[in-house]
Coordinates of C-alpha atoms (C1' of nucleotides) in Angstrom, one line a residue:
Chain A
X1 CA 93.5 100.8 85.5
X2 CA 91.5 104.2 83.9
X3 CA 89.1 104.9 81.0
X4 CA 90.9 107.5 79.6
X5 CA 89.6 109.4 75.9
X6 CA 91.2 110.4 74.0
X7 CA 90.8 113.8 71.1
X8 CA 93.1 114.2 68.2
X9 CA 92.8 114.4 64.6
X10 CA 96.1 112.8 63.4
X11 CA 95.2 108.9 63.1
X12 CA 98.5 108.3 63.2
X13 CA 99.1 109.9 67.1
X14 CA 95.3 108.7 68.0
X15 CA 96.8 105.2 66.4
X16 CA 100.6 105.8 68.6
X17 CA 98.4 106.9 71.8
X18 CA 96.2 104.3 71.7
X19 CA 98.3 101.3 71.5
X20 CA 100.9 103.1 74.0
X21 CA 98.1 104.1 76.9
X22 CA 96.6 100.2 76.3
X23 CA 100.2 99.1 77.0
X24 CA 100.0 101.4 79.7
X25 CA 96.9 99.3 81.1
X26 CA 94.2 101.8 79.9
X27 CA 91.1 101.6 78.7
X28 CA 91.3 103.1 74.8
X29 CA 88.2 105.5 73.7
X30 CA 89.3 108.1 70.5
X31 CA 87.7 110.9 68.9
X32 CA 88.2 112.6 66.6
X33 CA 86.9 116.1 66.5
X34 CA 85.2 117.7 69.4
X35 CA 81.5 117.2 68.6
X36 CA 82.7 113.5 69.3
X37 CA 84.6 113.5 71.7
X38 CA 81.3 115.8 73.7
X39 CA 79.6 113.0 72.8
X40 CA 81.9 110.2 73.8
X41 CA 82.7 112.0 76.7
X42 CA 79.0 111.7 77.8
X43 CA 78.7 108.5 76.3
X44 CA 81.1 106.8 77.7
X45 CA 82.3 108.5 80.7
X46 CA 85.9 108.2 81.3
X47 CA 88.0 108.9 84.2
X48 CA 90.3 111.6 82.2
X49 CA 90.4 112.7 78.8
X50 CA 93.1 113.9 76.8
X51 CA 92.3 116.8 74.6
X52 CA 94.5 118.1 71.6
X53 CA 94.0 122.2 71.3
X54 CA 94.4 122.0 67.4
X55 CA 90.6 120.6 66.0
X56 CA 88.8 120.8 62.8
X57 CA 85.3 121.6 63.8
X58 CA 86.1 122.8 67.4
X59 CA 88.5 125.4 69.9
X60 CA 89.9 123.3 71.6
X61 CA 88.6 125.8 74.4
X62 CA 85.0 125.1 73.3
X63 CA 85.4 121.3 73.9
X64 CA 87.0 121.9 77.5
X65 CA 84.2 124.6 77.5
X66 CA 81.3 122.0 76.5
X67 CA 82.9 119.5 79.6
X68 CA 83.6 121.3 82.7
X69 CA 79.8 122.5 84.1
X70 CA 79.7 118.0 84.1
X71 CA 82.9 116.7 83.7
X72 CA 84.8 116.6 86.9
X73 CA 87.4 114.6 85.8
X74 CA 91.1 116.0 84.9
X75 CA 91.4 116.7 81.6
X76 CA 95.1 117.2 79.8
X77 CA 96.0 118.8 77.1
X78 CA 97.8 118.0 74.2
X79 CA 98.9 120.9 72.2
X80 CA 101.1 121.7 68.5
X81 CA 101.1 125.2 69.3
X82 CA 104.6 126.3 71.2
X83 CA 102.4 129.8 72.0
X84 CA 102.3 129.3 75.6
X85 CA 99.5 132.2 76.2
X86 CA 97.5 129.0 75.1
X87 CA 98.7 126.9 77.3
X88 CA 97.4 129.8 79.9
X89 CA 94.2 130.0 78.8
X90 CA 93.3 126.2 78.5
X91 CA 94.7 125.7 81.9
X92 CA 92.2 129.1 83.1
X93 CA 89.6 127.0 81.5
X94 CA 89.8 124.2 83.9
X95 CA 92.6 122.1 82.4
X96 CA 94.7 120.4 84.5
X97 CA 97.8 119.7 82.8
X98 CA 98.5 120.4 79.0
X99 CA 101.8 118.7 76.8
X100 CA 103.2 120.6 74.0
X101 CA 103.9 118.6 70.9
X102 CA 106.0 116.5 70.1
X103 CA 106.1 115.3 72.9
X104 CA 107.9 112.2 75.0
X105 CA 105.0 108.9 75.5
X106 CA 107.2 108.4 78.5
X107 CA 106.4 112.1 79.3
X108 CA 102.6 111.6 79.1
X109 CA 101.6 108.7 80.5
X110 CA 103.3 110.5 83.8
X111 CA 101.5 113.4 83.6
X112 CA 98.6 110.9 83.5
X113 CA 99.8 109.4 86.6
X114 CA 100.0 112.6 87.9
X115 CA 96.9 113.6 87.1
X116 CA 95.3 110.9 88.3
X117 CA 97.4 109.9 91.4
X118 CA 95.9 113.7 92.7
X119 CA 92.2 112.2 91.8
X120 CA 92.2 109.0 93.1
X121 CA 91.5 110.3 96.8
X122 CA 88.8 112.9 95.1
X123 CA 85.0 112.7 96.7
X124 CA 83.3 113.1 94.0
X125 CA 79.6 112.8 95.9
X126 CA 76.8 115.1 95.3
X127 CA 74.5 113.4 97.6
X128 CA 75.8 112.1 101.8
X129 CA 73.7 109.8 103.6
X130 CA 73.5 109.2 107.1
X131 CA 71.1 106.8 108.8
X132 CA 68.4 109.5 109.7
X133 CA 69.3 112.3 107.5
X134 CA 70.4 112.8 103.7
X135 CA 72.3 115.4 101.8
X136 CA 71.7 115.9 98.1
X137 CA 74.3 118.8 97.8
X138 CA 72.8 119.0 93.9
X139 CA 69.7 119.0 94.7
X140 CA 70.2 121.5 97.6
X141 CA 67.6 119.5 99.4
X142 CA 67.8 117.9 103.2
X143 CA 65.2 115.1 104.4
X144 CA 64.7 113.4 107.4
X145 CA 63.9 110.2 108.7
X146 CA 62.4 110.6 104.8
X147 CA 60.4 114.1 105.0
X148 CA 62.1 117.0 102.8
X149 CA 62.7 119.8 105.8
X150 CA 62.9 123.3 105.6
X151 CA 66.4 125.2 106.6
X152 CA 67.0 128.7 105.4
X153 CA 69.8 129.7 103.3
X154 CA 72.3 130.3 106.4
X155 CA 71.8 126.7 107.3
X156 CA 71.8 125.6 104.1
X157 CA 75.1 127.3 103.4
X158 CA 76.9 125.9 107.0
X159 CA 75.8 122.8 106.8
X160 CA 76.7 122.1 102.5
X161 CA 80.4 123.4 104.2
X162 CA 80.4 121.4 106.4
X163 CA 79.2 118.3 104.1
X164 CA 81.6 118.5 101.7
X165 CA 83.9 117.4 103.9
X166 CA 83.4 114.0 105.5
X167 CA 85.3 113.1 108.7
X168 CA 87.3 116.9 108.0
X169 CA 87.2 119.2 110.4
X170 CA 86.3 122.8 109.2
X171 CA 88.3 125.4 111.5
X172 CA 85.8 128.0 112.2
X173 CA 87.6 130.2 110.7
X174 CA 86.7 128.8 107.1
X175 CA 83.2 128.5 107.6
X176 CA 82.7 131.8 108.9
X177 CA 84.4 132.6 105.4
X178 CA 82.5 131.2 103.5
X179 CA 79.2 131.5 104.4
X180 CA 79.3 135.1 106.2
X181 CA 82.4 136.6 104.4
X182 CA 86.1 138.1 105.3
X183 CA 85.3 140.6 107.0
X184 CA 82.9 138.0 110.2
X185 CA 85.7 135.9 111.0
X186 CA 85.6 136.6 114.5
X187 CA 82.1 136.2 115.1
X188 CA 82.1 132.6 117.0
X189 CA 78.5 133.6 118.0
X190 CA 77.2 132.8 114.4
X191 CA 78.4 129.5 114.6
X192 CA 77.1 128.7 118.0
X193 CA 74.0 130.0 116.7
X194 CA 73.4 128.1 113.4
X195 CA 75.1 125.5 114.4
X196 CA 72.3 125.3 117.7
X197 CA 69.6 125.4 114.5
X198 CA 70.9 122.6 112.1
X199 CA 70.8 119.9 115.1
X200 CA 67.6 121.2 116.3
X201 CA 66.3 120.1 112.5
X202 CA 68.5 117.2 111.7
X203 CA 70.0 115.9 114.8
X204 CA 67.7 112.5 116.8
X205 CA 69.5 113.9 120.0
X206 CA 70.0 117.9 119.8
X207 CA 71.6 117.8 123.0
X208 CA 74.1 115.2 122.4
X209 CA 74.8 115.6 118.6
X210 CA 75.8 112.5 116.2
X211 CA 76.7 113.8 113.0
X212 CA 77.5 117.9 113.8
X213 CA 79.8 117.7 116.7
X214 CA 82.3 120.8 117.8
X215 CA 85.5 120.1 118.3
X216 CA 85.9 123.2 121.1
X217 CA 88.3 125.8 119.5
X218 CA 89.5 124.9 116.2
X219 CA 85.8 124.4 114.8
X220 CA 82.8 121.7 113.7
X221 CA 83.2 118.1 111.9
X222 CA 80.3 116.2 110.0
X223 CA 80.4 112.6 111.1
X224 CA 78.3 110.5 108.5
Chain B
X1 CA 97.0 134.8 98.9
X2 CA 99.5 132.0 99.0
X3 CA 102.9 131.4 100.5
X4 CA 105.3 130.0 97.6
X5 CA 108.7 128.5 99.0
X6 CA 110.9 129.0 95.7
X7 CA 114.3 127.3 95.3
X8 CA 116.6 128.3 93.0
X9 CA 120.4 128.3 93.4
X10 CA 120.3 131.0 90.2
X11 CA 119.6 135.1 92.2
X12 CA 118.5 136.4 89.2
X13 CA 116.5 133.9 88.5
X14 CA 115.1 134.6 91.5
X15 CA 114.7 137.6 92.0
X16 CA 113.0 138.1 88.9
X17 CA 110.4 135.1 90.8
X18 CA 109.8 137.3 94.0
X19 CA 108.9 140.1 92.3
X20 CA 106.6 138.9 89.4
X21 CA 104.9 136.1 92.2
X22 CA 104.9 139.2 94.4
X23 CA 103.3 141.3 92.4
X24 CA 100.5 138.0 91.9
X25 CA 99.3 138.6 94.9
X26 CA 101.7 135.2 96.8
X27 CA 103.9 135.8 100.0
X28 CA 107.2 134.6 98.2
X29 CA 110.5 132.5 100.9
X30 CA 113.5 131.9 99.0
X31 CA 115.8 128.9 99.6
X32 CA 118.9 129.0 97.5
X33 CA 120.0 125.4 98.3
X34 CA 118.3 122.2 98.5
X35 CA 119.6 122.2 102.8
X36 CA 117.9 125.5 103.1
X37 CA 115.0 124.8 101.0
X38 CA 114.1 121.2 103.5
X39 CA 114.4 123.8 106.2
X40 CA 113.0 126.7 105.6
X41 CA 109.5 124.4 103.9
X42 CA 109.4 123.2 108.0
X43 CA 109.5 126.7 109.0
X44 CA 107.9 128.1 107.3
X45 CA 104.8 125.8 105.8
X46 CA 104.7 127.4 102.6
X47 CA 101.7 126.3 100.6
X48 CA 103.2 125.6 97.4
X49 CA 107.1 124.8 96.6
X50 CA 108.1 125.8 93.5
X51 CA 111.4 123.6 93.3
X52 CA 114.3 123.9 90.6
X53 CA 115.9 120.4 90.3
X54 CA 119.5 121.9 89.5
X55 CA 120.7 122.9 92.6
X56 CA 124.2 122.6 94.2
X57 CA 124.0 120.6 96.9
X58 CA 121.4 118.2 96.4
X59 CA 119.9 116.5 94.1
X60 CA 116.3 117.9 93.4
X61 CA 114.4 114.8 93.5
X62 CA 116.7 114.9 96.7
X63 CA 114.6 117.7 97.9
X64 CA 112.0 116.3 97.0
X65 CA 111.9 113.1 98.6
X66 CA 112.9 114.9 102.3
X67 CA 109.4 117.6 101.5
X68 CA 107.4 114.4 100.3
X69 CA 107.0 113.0 104.3
X70 CA 105.4 115.8 105.3
X71 CA 104.9 118.5 102.9
X72 CA 101.5 117.9 102.0
X73 CA 100.9 121.3 99.0
X74 CA 101.9 120.9 95.4
X75 CA 105.5 121.0 94.1
X76 CA 106.3 122.4 90.9
X77 CA 109.1 121.7 90.1
X78 CA 111.6 123.2 87.4
X79 CA 114.6 121.8 85.9
X80 CA 116.6 123.4 82.4
X81 CA 117.6 119.8 81.5
X82 CA 115.2 118.8 77.8
X83 CA 115.7 115.2 78.5
X84 CA 112.2 114.4 79.2
X85 CA 113.5 111.5 81.8
X86 CA 114.3 114.2 85.0
X87 CA 110.7 115.0 84.5
X88 CA 108.9 112.0 84.6
X89 CA 111.4 111.1 88.0
X90 CA 110.5 114.2 89.2
X91 CA 106.0 114.0 88.7
X92 CA 106.3 109.9 89.8
X93 CA 108.5 111.2 93.5
X94 CA 105.7 112.8 94.0
X95 CA 106.1 116.4 91.7
X96 CA 102.5 118.1 90.5
X97 CA 103.9 119.4 88.1
X98 CA 106.0 120.0 86.1
X99 CA 108.2 123.4 83.4
X100 CA 111.4 123.1 81.5
X101 CA 113.4 126.4 81.3
X102 CA 113.6 128.9 80.0
X103 CA 110.1 129.2 80.5
X104 CA 107.3 132.0 80.2
X105 CA 106.8 134.1 83.7
X106 CA 102.5 134.0 82.4
X107 CA 103.5 129.8 81.5
X108 CA 104.7 129.8 85.6
X109 CA 101.8 132.0 87.2
X110 CA 98.9 130.3 85.1
X111 CA 100.6 126.7 86.3
X112 CA 101.1 127.3 89.9
X113 CA 96.9 128.9 89.4
X114 CA 96.2 125.1 88.2
X115 CA 97.4 123.4 91.2
X116 CA 96.4 125.5 94.3
X117 CA 92.9 125.0 92.2
X118 CA 93.6 121.5 92.9
X119 CA 94.5 121.2 95.8
X120 CA 92.5 123.6 97.3
X121 CA 89.5 121.4 96.3
X122 CA 91.3 118.4 96.9
X123 CA 91.2 115.5 100.0
X124 CA 94.5 114.5 99.8
X125 CA 94.8 112.7 103.2
X126 CA 98.5 113.5 104.5
X127 CA 98.1 111.0 107.3
X128 CA 100.8 109.5 109.8
X129 CA 100.8 106.0 110.7
X130 CA 102.0 104.0 113.7
X131 CA 101.4 100.5 114.9
X132 CA 99.0 101.8 118.5
X133 CA 97.6 105.7 116.2
X134 CA 97.2 107.4 113.1
X135 CA 97.2 110.8 112.7
X136 CA 95.3 112.3 109.2
X137 CA 96.6 116.3 109.4
X138 CA 94.5 117.2 106.6
X139 CA 90.8 115.9 108.6
X140 CA 93.2 116.8 111.9
X141 CA 91.6 113.5 113.0
X142 CA 94.2 111.0 115.6
X143 CA 92.9 107.8 116.1
X144 CA 93.7 104.9 118.3
X145 CA 93.7 101.3 117.8
X146 CA 90.9 102.1 115.4
X147 CA 89.1 105.1 117.1
X148 CA 89.0 108.6 117.0
X149 CA 90.8 110.8 120.2
X150 CA 89.6 114.3 121.6
X151 CA 93.1 116.5 121.1
X152 CA 92.3 120.3 122.8
X153 CA 94.2 122.8 120.3
X154 CA 97.4 123.2 122.0
X155 CA 97.5 119.2 122.1
X156 CA 97.0 119.0 118.3
X157 CA 99.2 122.2 117.9
X158 CA 101.7 120.6 118.8
X159 CA 101.7 116.9 118.3
X160 CA 101.3 118.6 114.7
X161 CA 104.9 120.1 114.4
X162 CA 106.5 116.3 115.8
X163 CA 104.3 114.2 113.5
X164 CA 105.5 116.8 110.8
X165 CA 109.2 115.9 111.6
X166 CA 108.8 111.9 111.9
X167 CA 112.3 110.9 113.1
X168 CA 114.0 114.6 112.8
X169 CA 114.1 116.2 117.0
X170 CA 112.7 119.4 116.9
X171 CA 114.2 121.6 120.1
X172 CA 111.3 122.8 122.4
X173 CA 112.3 126.3 121.2
X174 CA 110.9 125.7 117.8
X175 CA 107.6 123.8 119.1
X176 CA 107.2 127.2 121.9
X177 CA 107.9 128.6 119.2
X178 CA 104.9 128.0 116.9
X179 CA 102.4 126.6 119.3
X180 CA 102.7 129.2 121.6
X181 CA 104.6 132.1 120.4
X182 CA 108.5 133.6 120.9
X183 CA 107.3 135.0 123.8
X184 CA 107.0 132.0 125.2
X185 CA 110.3 129.9 123.8
X186 CA 111.6 129.5 127.5
X187 CA 108.5 127.8 129.4
X188 CA 109.9 124.9 128.9
X189 CA 107.1 123.2 131.6
X190 CA 104.5 124.1 129.1
X191 CA 105.8 121.2 126.9
X192 CA 106.5 118.9 129.9
X193 CA 103.1 119.2 130.8
X194 CA 101.1 118.7 127.3
X195 CA 103.8 116.0 126.5
X196 CA 102.0 114.1 129.1
X197 CA 99.6 114.9 128.0
X198 CA 100.0 113.8 123.8
X199 CA 101.7 110.4 125.1
X200 CA 98.5 109.8 128.4
X201 CA 96.6 110.1 125.5
X202 CA 97.9 108.2 122.7
X203 CA 101.2 106.0 123.8
X204 CA 99.7 102.2 125.0
X205 CA 102.3 102.4 128.0
X206 CA 102.4 106.4 128.1
X207 CA 104.6 105.2 131.1
X208 CA 107.3 104.6 129.0
X209 CA 107.0 106.2 125.7
X210 CA 107.2 104.0 122.6
X211 CA 107.3 107.1 120.3
X212 CA 106.8 110.6 121.8
X213 CA 111.1 110.3 122.9
X214 CA 112.5 113.2 125.3
X215 CA 115.8 114.1 124.2
X216 CA 117.0 116.0 127.7
X217 CA 117.8 119.3 127.2
X218 CA 117.7 119.0 123.4
X219 CA 113.3 118.0 122.2
X220 CA 111.7 116.2 121.7
X221 CA 111.4 113.1 118.7
X222 CA 108.3 111.6 116.9
X223 CA 109.6 108.5 115.6
X224 CA 106.4 106.5 114.0
Chain C
dT1 C1' 127.5 112.0 149.8
dC2 C1' 125.6 115.5 148.8
dC3 C1' 123.7 119.1 145.6
dC4 C1' 121.3 120.8 141.3
dG5 C1' 119.6 121.1 136.8
dG6 C1' 115.8 118.2 133.8
dC7 C1' 111.7 115.9 133.4
dG8 C1' 107.3 113.5 134.8
dT9 C1' 103.1 114.4 138.0
dC10 C1' 99.7 115.8 139.9
dA11 C1' 96.4 119.3 141.2
dA12 C1' 94.0 123.1 141.4
dG13 C1' 92.4 128.2 140.4
dG14 C1' 91.0 131.5 137.0
dT15 C1' 89.8 132.1 132.3
dC16 C1' 88.6 131.2 128.0
dG17 C1' 84.7 129.4 124.3
dC18 C1' 80.0 127.0 124.2
dG19 C1' 75.3 125.7 124.6
dT20 C1' 70.9 127.9 125.1
dC21 C1' 67.0 131.1 124.8
dA22 C1' 64.8 135.7 123.8
dG23 C1' 64.3 140.6 122.7
dG24 C1' 64.7 143.1 119.0
dA25 C1' 66.9 144.4 113.8
dT26 C1' 65.5 143.5 109.3
dC27 C1' 63.6 142.3 104.0
dG28 C1' 61.3 140.3 101.5
dG29 C1' 55.6 139.3 99.9
dC30 C1' 51.0 140.6 99.9
Chain D
dG1 C1' 51.6 149.2 105.9
dC2 C1' 51.4 145.1 107.6
dC3 C1' 53.0 140.7 109.1
dG4 C1' 56.0 136.4 108.4
dA5 C1' 60.8 134.4 108.1
dT6 C1' 64.5 135.0 108.5
dC7 C1' 69.2 137.3 110.6
dC8 C1' 71.3 139.3 114.2
dT9 C1' 72.9 140.7 119.5
dG10 C1' 73.6 140.2 124.0
dA11 C1' 73.2 137.9 128.2
dC12 C1' 73.8 133.7 131.3
dG13 C1' 75.2 129.4 132.9
dC14 C1' 78.5 125.6 132.8
dG15 C1' 82.1 123.0 131.4
dA16 C1' 86.6 121.8 129.9
dC17 C1' 91.3 124.2 128.7
dC18 C1' 94.9 126.5 129.4
dT19 C1' 98.4 128.2 133.6
dT20 C1' 100.6 128.0 137.6
dG21 C1' 103.0 125.6 141.2
dA22 C1' 105.2 121.4 143.9
dC23 C1' 106.6 117.7 144.7
dG24 C1' 109.3 113.5 143.5
dC25 C1' 112.2 110.9 140.6
dC26 C1' 116.6 110.5 137.8
dG27 C1' 121.2 111.0 136.2
dG28 C1' 125.8 113.8 136.3
dG29 C1' 129.0 116.1 138.8
dA30 C1' 131.6 118.0 142.4

DNA sequence: TCCCGGCGTCAAGGTCGCGTCAGGATCGGC
DNA sequence: GCCGATCCTGACGCGACCTTGACGCCGGGA
């Protein structure tokens, strides 16, 4: 079903988790400490990480910090500590959920299902491709028919906001807010000007847009 | 920041939550029982729901079941029961997270931040499907027999209001108020005109509506 | 049978939003 | 200080959308 990386220093608990998760149809990878966890995460690309906060070498939040820059899947934190301050810190550090020990195995499985269900619909596509152009969100580069095209900062901000939601309509208020700031929510003419420039640079026929559609009165939509 | 619907029958806790959430920058709507909760959720369109499982009239999971068909935001369940079976049931019924009472206020706020953060980057598709057309509320897109159909802002506002209450009757006053504003509560001819347009665009036989039904003198009803 | 309120349909007018263009302002590099 | 790129701003025409009114149909009640 999914590959789960379990990080815990208690061999007995590790064994119990491995058996239970296997029985639930998951593939299980284990790590007894933080350093191994980071290495295993990079090597085995798990779908979800179950992370104990109390580790021998690193603090759990440190592992989380090491994971988060590149690991986009959900992280479920496990902790024996009763102080909820730790949980707060973990959640704010990027954890998706946490369970305090001792915990019920069914509850852990349910929370795991919940976080996996949430993530299952997410898109993890750093590069968007169409028949005529490609947008590499990570490299900040756009190519039309294979040749790179220069975009101004504003054009790029607008385009990335649109391609990040392929097929979805993005309201003009949202576009204005994320590109120009909350104070410009009514300056819809900005959108008209820059959408025209983007179409000129990207669309095969700017007069009849094929990818950057406008929905009158509502916003714009990128259709791949 | 966000609109939060808090459902709990304990007036004291309700008051504490209202104050704390307000202080955290949220807009707060409260409901003391399940029936009120469902009504308020439909009326005020909250971003997130904090739901106590122990309510006087309905079971919490029933409220969840009533909410989930159309409510797309996260639901955070609150429960005094220690048995984790309830939590498992709630999570599988569509809850995003749960906290057991007594709980730390900071922890609740942290979990609220966590679910709201997830929601902001998520692409969960609350999509309503019929045999002839589909309505994707998140993407703001309607397809009839697979092909996308353009709707005007007014048409969309009206349709989404109807589709969000599948099977339920929506009064003409409520429709007029939420689409055109409180000042237009008597302009029932607007509804006739736009319902006709929606039927023309969506119904297989606009003269004999199969999905968008008229309840004379009362309102309209979407039947999936 | 006639009347009447509610609904569906249609068409026409006015308004609003969008695309386009160009000129001026601003900023950064040399 | 000059120059280019980039951004902002305003004006204009056009098309789409919203509004408004009129008309016919249907069902219930007098």
